[in-house]
């Protein structure tokens, strides 16, 4: 068969990092089949366009994986594909949480011929074999003969042949507006490609935060790949970047990359020892970054950005969602420690918790302004299906949109908070985004970084402009034109500073060289 693995977009934001599940399942597909990948976040398509692609390519099976915010688009595409007679298998966190929904067992329409529940490492080859024979079952679950769920150990993790994958749709340089590319070229950047590649080194998280669906999907059983497997993958990507005359950065998509500090340190030491460093990003809980040795190894092994779910500056809020291990009094010290090692933080905050009151955003912003420059992101407390938060709010009769994912509206509440209205919570998010990514805020962040290498300032500027698109429209040329005009001051200052340094120094560094440490990602 020819198989299409499709990841839908949410029709609001762009995300140009590939979703790992597609590449993993392609690597696990039995020999004799051809697998093509299509990610709507990088190659946006309407339902008729996807159907035409399926026909043109002669696709015989479509696999769709989606998170909750993408479920509505996933269902529409699945319906359109199934109408042509091509079978559809759906999987991923959302389908695992509400399997009756895609199968039409909840009174709604049926969207899938089959569903894959949980981690599909072992079930995907079986699904392909059954589809080949025209004998798809409705439900595939990773269980043993006794009906007990079996989690992959990850010790026999497949090799993903990145060099043979078509990554063109994920080339970030291709997606940059023309003026931005021209500015970067003037500053000496010669990369032809730039890819952010997802890698997992482990799965599972033991914390069980009330709003998070990770524990329900991956479980609290922590499993790791071997150090050798991870390092070999990094070395292969490093060689690919050199071959492409481009740049590759890595996102470790582990739910909590340093959940076992001893194991993480051993992995980072092996990365250093085998010269496998690539610029990387990872999700790490704030409490684990108290460890100075860990932070030092992160920096030495190529770490550049750390995503931390800080969620709130109110300890009572954190306790209410089972995240009391976060200590707001320590936020500043942890962020300063990262800054000393030239590491930058992506800090996530949630508004609409029961302890929030009007003004929560400004109080949070006051704290953020006292920290080293980073990338704050803001969202609303969202009750995802099958999470403890969802069940609690449903039992209390506080859900206002019980199936909010079928009418996805970003930054709109799906329940009634206690300390402020839904509309007030939404206004707090708007204020936080507007204040954090204004031209004035960007200029202030770059001023704090004036003693850093020009390459770091360029990366920070580009990152801020891109991250702004999580909330503000940034999908059309006019959106980018307005953004560049509004930020003409910081852009001009960075450009002139970079050009001055470029012509002042002899010899000047080649910022575009794939191995250059002057242009971290």
JSON list of N, CA, C and O in Angstrom, two decimals, residues 97-132:
[
{"chain": "A", "resi": 97, "resn": "UNK", "atom": "N", "xyz": [-8.18, 9.48, 24.73]},
{"chain": "A", "resi": 97, "resn": "UNK", "atom": "CA", "xyz": [-9.00, 9.98, 25.83]},
{"chain": "A", "resi": 97, "resn": "UNK", "atom": "C", "xyz": [-10.49, 9.79, 25.58]},
{"chain": "A", "resi": 97, "resn": "UNK", "atom": "O", "xyz": [-11.26, 9.55, 26.52]},
{"chain": "A", "resi": 98, "resn": "UNK", "atom": "N", "xyz": [-10.93, 9.93, 24.32]},
{"chain": "A", "resi": 98, "resn": "UNK", "atom": "CA", "xyz": [-12.36, 9.80, 24.00]},
{"chain": "A", "resi": 98, "resn": "UNK", "atom": "C", "xyz": [-12.54, 8.89, 22.78]},
{"chain": "A", "resi": 98, "resn": "UNK", "atom": "O", "xyz": [-13.00, 9.33, 21.72]},
{"chain": "A", "resi": 99, "resn": "UNK", "atom": "N", "xyz": [-12.22, 7.61, 22.88]},
{"chain": "A", "resi": 99, "resn": "UNK", "atom": "CA", "xyz": [-12.25, 6.73, 21.71]},
{"chain": "A", "resi": 99, "resn": "UNK", "atom": "C", "xyz": [-13.63, 6.55, 21.10]},
{"chain": "A", "resi": 99, "resn": "UNK", "atom": "O", "xyz": [-13.75, 6.27, 19.90]},
{"chain": "A", "resi": 100, "resn": "UNK", "atom": "N", "xyz": [-14.69, 6.71, 21.90]},
{"chain": "A", "resi": 100, "resn": "UNK", "atom": "CA", "xyz": [-16.03, 6.54, 21.35]},
{"chain": "A", "resi": 100, "resn": "UNK", "atom": "C", "xyz": [-16.42, 7.66, 20.40]},
{"chain": "A", "resi": 100, "resn": "UNK", "atom": "O", "xyz": [-17.29, 7.49, 19.54]},
{"chain": "A", "resi": 101, "resn": "UNK", "atom": "N", "xyz": [-15.78, 8.81, 20.55]},
{"chain": "A", "resi": 101, "resn": "UNK", "atom": "CA", "xyz": [-16.12, 9.96, 19.71]},
{"chain": "A", "resi": 101, "resn": "UNK", "atom": "C", "xyz": [-15.76, 9.71, 18.24]},
{"chain": "A", "resi": 101, "resn": "UNK", "atom": "O", "xyz": [-16.63, 9.83, 17.37]},
{"chain": "A", "resi": 102, "resn": "UNK", "atom": "N", "xyz": [-14.52, 9.35, 17.90]},
{"chain": "A", "resi": 102, "resn": "UNK", "atom": "CA", "xyz": [-14.20, 9.12, 16.49]},
{"chain": "A", "resi": 102, "resn": "UNK", "atom": "C", "xyz": [-14.90, 7.90, 15.90]},
{"chain": "A", "resi": 102, "resn": "UNK", "atom": "O", "xyz": [-15.09, 7.82, 14.68]},
{"chain": "A", "resi": 103, "resn": "UNK", "atom": "N", "xyz": [-15.30, 6.96, 16.76]},
{"chain": "A", "resi": 103, "resn": "UNK", "atom": "CA", "xyz": [-15.98, 5.76, 16.28]},
{"chain": "A", "resi": 103, "resn": "UNK", "atom": "C", "xyz": [-17.50, 5.95, 16.19]},
{"chain": "A", "resi": 103, "resn": "UNK", "atom": "O", "xyz": [-18.22, 5.04, 15.77]},
{"chain": "A", "resi": 104, "resn": "UNK", "atom": "N", "xyz": [-17.99, 7.12, 16.59]},
{"chain": "A", "resi": 104, "resn": "UNK", "atom": "CA", "xyz": [-19.42, 7.39, 16.51]},
{"chain": "A", "resi": 104, "resn": "UNK", "atom": "C", "xyz": [-20.24, 6.62, 17.53]},
{"chain": "A", "resi": 104, "resn": "UNK", "atom": "O", "xyz": [-21.45, 6.44, 17.34]},
{"chain": "A", "resi": 105, "resn": "UNK", "atom": "N", "xyz": [-19.62, 6.21, 18.62]},
{"chain": "A", "resi": 105, "resn": "UNK", "atom": "CA", "xyz": [-20.34, 5.44, 19.63]},
{"chain": "A", "resi": 105, "resn": "UNK", "atom": "C", "xyz": [-20.96, 6.33, 20.72]},
{"chain": "A", "resi": 105, "resn": "UNK", "atom": "O", "xyz": [-21.55, 5.82, 21.67]},
{"chain": "A", "resi": 106, "resn": "UNK", "atom": "N", "xyz": [-20.80, 7.64, 20.58]},
{"chain": "A", "resi": 106, "resn": "UNK", "atom": "CA", "xyz": [-21.32, 8.56, 21.59]},
{"chain": "A", "resi": 106, "resn": "UNK", "atom": "C", "xyz": [-22.54, 9.31, 21.09]},
{"chain": "A", "resi": 106, "resn": "UNK", "atom": "O", "xyz": [-22.96, 10.32, 21.67]},
{"chain": "A", "resi": 107, "resn": "UNK", "atom": "N", "xyz": [-23.14, 8.80, 20.01]},
{"chain": "A", "resi": 107, "resn": "UNK", "atom": "CA", "xyz": [-24.31, 9.46, 19.45]},
{"chain": "A", "resi": 107, "resn": "UNK", "atom": "C", "xyz": [-23.99, 10.42, 18.33]},
{"chain": "A", "resi": 107, "resn": "UNK", "atom": "O", "xyz": [-24.90, 10.88, 17.63]},
{"chain": "A", "resi": 108, "resn": "UNK", "atom": "N", "xyz": [-22.73, 10.70, 18.12]},
{"chain": "A", "resi": 108, "resn": "UNK", "atom": "CA", "xyz": [-22.32, 11.59, 17.04]},
{"chain": "A", "resi": 108, "resn": "UNK", "atom": "C", "xyz": [-21.93, 10.82, 15.81]},
{"chain": "A", "resi": 108, "resn": "UNK", "atom": "O", "xyz": [-21.99, 9.59, 15.77]},
{"chain": "A", "resi": 109, "resn": "UNK", "atom": "N", "xyz": [-21.50, 11.51, 14.76]},
{"chain": "A", "resi": 109, "resn": "UNK", "atom": "CA", "xyz": [-21.11, 10.83, 13.52]},
{"chain": "A", "resi": 109, "resn": "UNK", "atom": "C", "xyz": [-19.81, 10.06, 13.68]},
{"chain": "A", "resi": 109, "resn": "UNK", "atom": "O", "xyz": [-18.98, 10.39, 14.53]},
{"chain": "A", "resi": 110, "resn": "UNK", "atom": "N", "xyz": [-19.65, 9.06, 12.86]},
{"chain": "A", "resi": 110, "resn": "UNK", "atom": "CA", "xyz": [-18.42, 8.29, 12.87]},
{"chain": "A", "resi": 110, "resn": "UNK", "atom": "C", "xyz": [-17.39, 8.96, 11.96]},
{"chain": "A", "resi": 110, "resn": "UNK", "atom": "O", "xyz": [-17.70, 9.39, 10.85]},
{"chain": "A", "resi": 111, "resn": "UNK", "atom": "N", "xyz": [-16.15, 9.05, 12.45]},
{"chain": "A", "resi": 111, "resn": "UNK", "atom": "CA", "xyz": [-15.09, 9.71, 11.70]},
{"chain": "A", "resi": 111, "resn": "UNK", "atom": "C", "xyz": [-13.96, 8.77, 11.28]},
{"chain": "A", "resi": 111, "resn": "UNK", "atom": "O", "xyz": [-13.17, 9.14, 10.41]},
{"chain": "A", "resi": 112, "resn": "UNK", "atom": "N", "xyz": [-13.83, 7.61, 11.91]},
{"chain": "A", "resi": 112, "resn": "UNK", "atom": "CA", "xyz": [-12.68, 6.74, 11.66]},
{"chain": "A", "resi": 112, "resn": "UNK", "atom": "C", "xyz": [-13.14, 5.30, 11.47]},
{"chain": "A", "resi": 112, "resn": "UNK", "atom": "O", "xyz": [-14.11, 4.85, 12.08]},
{"chain": "A", "resi": 113, "resn": "UNK", "atom": "N", "xyz": [-12.40, 4.58, 10.63]},
{"chain": "A", "resi": 113, "resn": "UNK", "atom": "CA", "xyz": [-12.66, 3.14, 10.48]},
{"chain": "A", "resi": 113, "resn": "UNK", "atom": "C", "xyz": [-12.06, 2.38, 11.65]},
{"chain": "A", "resi": 113, "resn": "UNK", "atom": "O", "xyz": [-12.58, 1.32, 12.04]},
{"chain": "A", "resi": 114, "resn": "UNK", "atom": "N", "xyz": [-10.95, 2.91, 12.20]},
{"chain": "A", "resi": 114, "resn": "UNK", "atom": "CA", "xyz": [-10.28, 2.25, 13.32]},
{"chain": "A", "resi": 114, "resn": "UNK", "atom": "C", "xyz": [-9.58, 3.31, 14.16]},
{"chain": "A", "resi": 114, "resn": "UNK", "atom": "O", "xyz": [-9.27, 4.40, 13.68]},
{"chain": "A", "resi": 115, "resn": "UNK", "atom": "N", "xyz": [-9.35, 2.97, 15.43]},
{"chain": "A", "resi": 115, "resn": "UNK", "atom": "CA", "xyz": [-8.61, 3.87, 16.31]},
{"chain": "A", "resi": 115, "resn": "UNK", "atom": "C", "xyz": [-7.47, 3.10, 16.96]},
{"chain": "A", "resi": 115, "resn": "UNK", "atom": "O", "xyz": [-7.60, 1.91, 17.26]},
{"chain": "A", "resi": 116, "resn": "UNK", "atom": "N", "xyz": [-6.34, 3.80, 17.13]},
{"chain": "A", "resi": 116, "resn": "UNK", "atom": "CA", "xyz": [-5.18, 3.24, 17.82]},
{"chain": "A", "resi": 116, "resn": "UNK", "atom": "C", "xyz": [-5.07, 3.95, 19.16]},
{"chain": "A", "resi": 116, "resn": "UNK", "atom": "O", "xyz": [-4.88, 5.17, 19.20]},
{"chain": "A", "resi": 117, "resn": "UNK", "atom": "N", "xyz": [-5.19, 3.21, 20.23]},
{"chain": "A", "resi": 117, "resn": "UNK", "atom": "CA", "xyz": [-5.17, 3.81, 21.56]},
{"chain": "A", "resi": 117, "resn": "UNK", "atom": "C", "xyz": [-3.76, 3.76, 22.15]},
{"chain": "A", "resi": 117, "resn": "UNK", "atom": "O", "xyz": [-3.02, 2.79, 21.97]},
{"chain": "A", "resi": 118, "resn": "UNK", "atom": "N", "xyz": [-3.40, 4.81, 22.87]},
{"chain": "A", "resi": 118, "resn": "UNK", "atom": "CA", "xyz": [-2.12, 4.84, 23.56]},
{"chain": "A", "resi": 118, "resn": "UNK", "atom": "C", "xyz": [-0.94, 4.86, 22.61]},
{"chain": "A", "resi": 118, "resn": "UNK", "atom": "O", "xyz": [-1.04, 5.32, 21.46]},
{"chain": "A", "resi": 119, "resn": "UNK", "atom": "N", "xyz": [0.18, 4.37, 23.09]},
{"chain": "A", "resi": 119, "resn": "UNK", "atom": "CA", "xyz": [1.41, 4.35, 22.29]},
{"chain": "A", "resi": 119, "resn": "UNK", "atom": "C", "xyz": [1.31, 3.23, 21.25]},
{"chain": "A", "resi": 119, "resn": "UNK", "atom": "O", "xyz": [1.10, 2.08, 21.60]},
{"chain": "A", "resi": 120, "resn": "UNK", "atom": "N", "xyz": [1.48, 3.61, 20.00]},
{"chain": "A", "resi": 120, "resn": "UNK", "atom": "CA", "xyz": [1.20, 2.69, 18.89]},
{"chain": "A", "resi": 120, "resn": "UNK", "atom": "C", "xyz": [2.44, 1.99, 18.35]},
{"chain": "A", "resi": 120, "resn": "UNK", "atom": "O", "xyz": [2.39, 1.41, 17.26]},
{"chain": "A", "resi": 121, "resn": "UNK", "atom": "N", "xyz": [3.55, 2.02, 19.09]},
{"chain": "A", "resi": 121, "resn": "UNK", "atom": "CA", "xyz": [4.78, 1.41, 18.60]},
{"chain": "A", "resi": 121, "resn": "UNK", "atom": "C", "xyz": [4.56, -0.05, 18.19]},
{"chain": "A", "resi": 121, "resn": "UNK", "atom": "O", "xyz": [5.06, -0.50, 17.15]},
{"chain": "A", "resi": 122, "resn": "UNK", "atom": "N", "xyz": [3.85, -0.80, 19.02]},
{"chain": "A", "resi": 122, "resn": "UNK", "atom": "CA", "xyz": [3.64, -2.22, 18.74]},
{"chain": "A", "resi": 122, "resn": "UNK", "atom": "C", "xyz": [2.42, -2.48, 17.87]},
{"chain": "A", "resi": 122, "resn": "UNK", "atom": "O", "xyz": [2.39, -3.46, 17.12]},
{"chain": "A", "resi": 123, "resn": "UNK", "atom": "N", "xyz": [1.41, -1.63, 17.96]},
{"chain": "A", "resi": 123, "resn": "UNK", "atom": "CA", "xyz": [0.16, -1.89, 17.24]},
{"chain": "A", "resi": 123, "resn": "UNK", "atom": "C", "xyz": [0.19, -1.41, 15.79]},
{"chain": "A", "resi": 123, "resn": "UNK", "atom": "O", "xyz": [-0.54, -1.95, 14.95]},
{"chain": "A", "resi": 124, "resn": "UNK", "atom": "N", "xyz": [1.04, -0.42, 15.45]},
{"chain": "A", "resi": 124, "resn": "UNK", "atom": "CA", "xyz": [1.02, 0.10, 14.10]},
{"chain": "A", "resi": 124, "resn": "UNK", "atom": "C", "xyz": [1.34, -0.97, 13.04]},
{"chain": "A", "resi": 124, "resn": "UNK", "atom": "O", "xyz": [0.62, -1.06, 12.03]},
{"chain": "A", "resi": 125, "resn": "UNK", "atom": "N", "xyz": [2.38, -1.78, 13.21]},
{"chain": "A", "resi": 125, "resn": "UNK", "atom": "CA", "xyz": [2.62, -2.82, 12.19]},
{"chain": "A", "resi": 125, "resn": "UNK", "atom": "C", "xyz": [1.42, -3.75, 12.01]},
{"chain": "A", "resi": 125, "resn": "UNK", "atom": "O", "xyz": [1.13, -4.18, 10.88]},
{"chain": "A", "resi": 126, "resn": "UNK", "atom": "N", "xyz": [0.71, -4.05, 13.09]},
{"chain": "A", "resi": 126, "resn": "UNK", "atom": "CA", "xyz": [-0.47, -4.91, 13.00]},
{"chain": "A", "resi": 126, "resn": "UNK", "atom": "C", "xyz": [-1.59, -4.20, 12.24]},
{"chain": "A", "resi": 126, "resn": "UNK", "atom": "O", "xyz": [-2.28, -4.82, 11.41]},
{"chain": "A", "resi": 127, "resn": "UNK", "atom": "N", "xyz": [-1.76, -2.90, 12.49]},
{"chain": "A", "resi": 127, "resn": "UNK", "atom": "CA", "xyz": [-2.78, -2.12, 11.77]},
{"chain": "A", "resi": 127, "resn": "UNK", "atom": "C", "xyz": [-2.51, -2.16, 10.28]},
{"chain": "A", "resi": 127, "resn": "UNK", "atom": "O", "xyz": [-3.42, -2.37, 9.46]},
{"chain": "A", "resi": 128, "resn": "UNK", "atom": "N", "xyz": [-1.25, -1.96, 9.88]},
{"chain": "A", "resi": 128, "resn": "UNK", "atom": "CA", "xyz": [-0.89, -1.95, 8.46]},
{"chain": "A", "resi": 128, "resn": "UNK", "atom": "C", "xyz": [-1.17, -3.31, 7.83]},
{"chain": "A", "resi": 128, "resn": "UNK", "atom": "O", "xyz": [-1.73, -3.41, 6.73]},
{"chain": "A", "resi": 129, "resn": "UNK", "atom": "N", "xyz": [-0.80, -4.37, 8.53]},
{"chain": "A", "resi": 129, "resn": "UNK", "atom": "CA", "xyz": [-1.04, -5.73, 7.99]},
{"chain": "A", "resi": 129, "resn": "UNK", "atom": "C", "xyz": [-2.53, -6.00, 7.84]},
{"chain": "A", "resi": 129, "resn": "UNK", "atom": "O", "xyz": [-2.96, -6.57, 6.82]},
{"chain": "A", "resi": 130, "resn": "UNK", "atom": "N", "xyz": [-3.32, -5.62, 8.82]},
{"chain": "A", "resi": 130, "resn": "UNK", "atom": "CA", "xyz": [-4.77, -5.83, 8.74]},
{"chain": "A", "resi": 130, "resn": "UNK", "atom": "C", "xyz": [-5.38, -5.01, 7.60]},
{"chain": "A", "resi": 130, "resn": "UNK", "atom": "O", "xyz": [-6.26, -5.48, 6.87]},
{"chain": "A", "resi": 131, "resn": "UNK", "atom": "N", "xyz": [-4.92, -3.75, 7.45]},
{"chain": "A", "resi": 131, "resn": "UNK", "atom": "CA", "xyz": [-5.45, -2.90, 6.38]},
{"chain": "A", "resi": 131, "resn": "UNK", "atom": "C", "xyz": [-5.11, -3.46, 5.01]},
{"chain": "A", "resi": 131, "resn": "UNK", "atom": "O", "xyz": [-5.92, -3.41, 4.07]},
{"chain": "A", "resi": 132, "resn": "UNK", "atom": "N", "xyz": [-3.92, -4.03, 4.89]},
{"chain": "A", "resi": 132, "resn": "UNK", "atom": "CA", "xyz": [-3.50, -4.62, 3.63]},
{"chain": "A", "resi": 132, "resn": "UNK", "atom": "C", "xyz": [-4.42, -5.75, 3.21]},
{"chain": "A", "resi": 132, "resn": "UNK", "atom": "O", "xyz": [-4.73, -5.93, 2.03]}
]
